[in-house]
Amino acid sequence: MASTSSEEGGVIPTPVKIVIAGGFGAGKTTMVASVSEIVPLSTEEVMTEASTGVDDLTGVERKTTTTVALDFGRITISPQTVLYLFGTPGQDRFWFMWDELALGAIGTVVLVDTRRLDSSFAAIDFFERRKIPFIVAVNCFEDADDYEEDEIRKALAIAPGVPVMFFDARSRESSKLALIRLVRYAMSRLPAESELART
């Protein structure tokens, strides 16, 4: 996965797949949109009465749209590395797509909404079971209570080595820092001889 040079002598960056996951309404679409250097592909649709009683809106009652397939964006973090971002749908009924979206990813940013901590368990369990490196990024909503890292880690039973950070999905810089944190963590989990670790 090392970067290569074109015939003109320029560097062709290594493409790296990243998954942005989390519960319903955690801010996945917002994060992809805030950080993408291209106009992001979004499959958000207006929520209809058909979702009543199916999608749990507790804590996100003002939410009017939902991702029904995926969000896609791209960001160049260095001349050698371009991240391709795949945001997952959050509702239980669309989780069958997660396996496809996670295929080939080096890691995942799991977004957490402290107003709905219980919606984070499934995402964390999904990536733990598949041994895909992930970090936990707590999206700091204005109407959410403040928690310390240790409280989040304990509440979600997060392993000691998994990074936990607080960020704002609306902020490009904040979202970019979360992605860089994930890439560094994922690289640290790769074998020492991995070519990605030398990019």
Coordinates of C-alpha atoms in Angstrom, one line a residue:
M1 CA 0.0 0.0 0.0
A2 CA 3.0 2.3 -0.3
S3 CA 2.7 5.4 -2.5
T4 CA 4.0 5.2 -6.0
S5 CA 5.4 7.7 -8.5
S6 CA 3.8 8.5 -11.8
E7 CA 5.7 8.7 -15.0
E8 CA 5.9 12.5 -14.5
G9 CA 7.7 12.0 -11.2
G10 CA 4.8 13.0 -9.0
V11 CA 3.6 11.0 -6.1
I12 CA 0.4 9.0 -6.4
P13 CA -1.1 8.9 -2.9
T14 CA -2.1 5.7 -1.2
P15 CA -5.9 5.4 -1.0
V16 CA -7.1 4.5 2.5
K17 CA -10.6 3.4 3.4
I18 CA -12.1 4.7 6.6
V19 CA -15.6 3.9 8.0
I20 CA -17.5 6.5 10.0
A21 CA -20.0 4.6 12.2
G22 CA -22.2 5.1 15.2
G23 CA -25.8 5.1 16.3
F24 CA -28.8 6.8 14.7
G25 CA -28.3 10.6 14.8
A26 CA -24.8 10.6 16.1
G27 CA -23.5 12.9 13.4
K28 CA -22.0 10.6 10.8
T29 CA -23.4 12.5 7.8
T30 CA -22.4 15.8 9.4
M31 CA -18.8 14.7 9.9
V32 CA -18.3 13.4 6.4
A33 CA -19.8 16.7 5.0
S34 CA -17.6 18.9 7.2
V35 CA -14.3 17.3 6.4
S36 CA -14.7 16.1 2.8
E37 CA -12.7 18.1 0.1
I38 CA -15.2 17.0 -2.5
V39 CA -18.9 17.5 -2.5
P40 CA -19.9 14.4 -0.4
L41 CA -22.2 11.8 -1.8
S42 CA -25.1 11.5 0.7
T43 CA -28.1 9.2 0.6
E44 CA -30.1 11.1 3.2
E45 CA -33.8 10.9 2.8
V46 CA -36.7 12.7 4.5
M47 CA -38.1 10.6 7.3
T48 CA -41.7 9.7 6.7
E49 CA -44.5 8.3 8.8
A50 CA -43.4 4.8 7.8
S51 CA -40.5 5.1 10.3
T52 CA -42.8 5.9 13.2
G53 CA -42.5 3.2 15.7
V54 CA -39.5 1.7 13.8
D55 CA -36.7 4.3 14.4
D56 CA -36.1 5.3 17.9
L57 CA -36.0 9.1 18.0
T58 CA -35.5 9.5 21.7
G59 CA -33.0 12.3 22.2
V60 CA -33.1 13.3 18.5
E61 CA -36.7 14.3 18.2
R62 CA -35.9 17.2 15.8
K63 CA -34.1 14.9 13.3
T64 CA -36.0 15.0 10.0
T65 CA -33.7 13.1 7.6
T66 CA -31.8 9.8 7.7
T67 CA -29.1 8.0 5.8
V68 CA -30.5 5.0 3.9
A69 CA -27.4 3.6 2.3
L70 CA -24.1 5.5 2.9
D71 CA -22.3 8.8 2.9
F72 CA -19.1 9.1 0.9
G73 CA -16.3 11.7 1.1
R74 CA -12.6 12.2 0.5
I75 CA -9.8 14.1 2.3
T76 CA -6.1 14.3 1.5
I77 CA -4.2 14.3 4.8
S78 CA -0.7 14.2 3.2
P79 CA 0.9 14.0 -0.2
Q80 CA 1.2 10.3 0.4
T81 CA -2.3 9.5 1.8
V82 CA -5.8 10.1 0.7
L83 CA -8.7 9.0 3.0
Y84 CA -11.9 7.7 1.4
L85 CA -14.7 8.0 4.0
F86 CA -17.7 5.7 4.1
G87 CA -20.5 6.7 6.6
T88 CA -22.8 3.9 7.7
P89 CA -26.5 4.2 8.1
G90 CA -27.5 4.3 11.8
Q91 CA -30.8 2.5 12.1
D92 CA -30.9 -1.2 13.0
R93 CA -32.8 -2.1 9.8
F94 CA -29.9 -1.0 7.6
W95 CA -27.1 -2.7 9.5
F96 CA -26.9 -5.5 7.0
M97 CA -24.9 -3.0 4.9
W98 CA -22.1 -2.6 7.5
D99 CA -20.2 -5.7 6.5
E100 CA -19.9 -4.4 2.9
L101 CA -18.9 -0.9 4.0
A102 CA -16.3 -2.2 6.4
L103 CA -14.7 -4.5 3.9
G104 CA -11.1 -3.3 3.2
A105 CA -11.2 -0.5 5.8
I106 CA -8.1 0.1 7.9
G107 CA -10.2 1.4 10.7
T108 CA -13.3 3.1 12.0
V109 CA -14.3 6.3 13.8
V110 CA -17.2 5.3 16.1
L111 CA -19.3 8.4 16.8
V112 CA -20.9 8.5 20.3
D113 CA -23.8 10.7 21.3
T114 CA -23.9 10.9 25.1
R115 CA -27.6 11.7 25.0
R116 CA -28.1 8.1 23.6
L117 CA -25.2 6.1 24.9
D118 CA -27.0 2.8 24.4
S119 CA -27.1 3.4 20.7
S120 CA -23.3 3.1 20.6
F121 CA -23.0 -0.5 21.9
A122 CA -23.9 -2.2 18.7
A123 CA -21.3 -0.3 16.7
I124 CA -18.5 -0.9 19.2
D125 CA -19.4 -4.6 19.4
F126 CA -19.5 -4.9 15.6
F127 CA -15.9 -3.7 15.1
E128 CA -14.5 -5.4 18.2
R129 CA -15.8 -8.8 16.9
R130 CA -14.3 -8.2 13.5
K131 CA -11.0 -7.0 15.0
I132 CA -11.1 -3.8 13.0
P133 CA -9.2 -1.0 14.7
F134 CA -11.5 1.8 15.9
I135 CA -11.4 5.0 18.0
V136 CA -14.4 6.4 19.9
A137 CA -15.2 10.0 19.1
V138 CA -17.7 11.7 21.4
N139 CA -19.7 14.2 19.4
C140 CA -20.2 17.2 21.7
F141 CA -23.8 18.2 21.2
E142 CA -24.8 21.5 22.9
D143 CA -27.7 20.0 24.8
A144 CA -25.7 17.0 26.0
D145 CA -24.3 16.6 29.5
D146 CA -20.5 16.7 29.9
Y147 CA -18.7 13.5 30.8
E148 CA -15.1 12.7 31.5
E149 CA -13.2 10.2 29.3
D150 CA -13.1 7.7 32.1
E151 CA -16.9 7.9 32.5
I152 CA -17.4 7.3 28.7
R153 CA -14.9 4.4 28.7
K154 CA -16.5 2.7 31.7
A155 CA -20.1 3.2 30.4
L156 CA -19.3 1.7 27.1
A157 CA -16.8 -0.9 28.4
I158 CA -14.1 0.3 26.0
A159 CA -10.8 -1.5 26.2
P160 CA -7.9 0.4 27.8
G161 CA -5.9 0.7 24.5
V162 CA -8.8 2.1 22.4
P163 CA -8.5 5.9 22.0
V164 CA -11.3 8.1 23.2
M165 CA -11.6 11.7 22.1
F166 CA -14.1 14.6 22.2
F167 CA -14.8 16.5 19.0
D168 CA -17.4 18.5 17.1
A169 CA -18.6 16.8 13.9
R170 CA -19.5 20.2 12.4
S171 CA -15.9 21.4 12.5
R172 CA -13.6 20.5 9.7
E173 CA -10.5 20.8 11.8
S174 CA -12.0 18.8 14.7
S175 CA -13.2 16.0 12.3
K176 CA -9.8 16.0 10.6
L177 CA -8.0 15.5 14.0
A178 CA -10.3 12.5 14.6
L179 CA -9.4 11.0 11.3
I180 CA -5.6 11.5 11.9
R181 CA -6.0 10.0 15.4
L182 CA -7.6 6.9 13.8
V183 CA -5.0 6.6 11.1
R184 CA -2.2 6.7 13.7
Y185 CA -3.9 4.2 15.9
A186 CA -4.6 1.8 13.0
M187 CA -1.0 2.1 11.8
S188 CA 0.2 1.2 15.3
R189 CA -1.8 -2.0 15.1
L190 CA -0.2 -3.1 11.9
P191 CA 2.8 -5.4 11.7
A192 CA 6.1 -3.5 11.8
E193 CA 6.9 -4.6 8.2
S194 CA 3.6 -3.1 6.8
E195 CA 4.2 -0.8 3.9
L196 CA 1.4 1.5 5.1
A197 CA 3.4 2.2 8.2
R198 CA 6.2 3.6 6.0
T199 CA 4.0 6.0 4.0

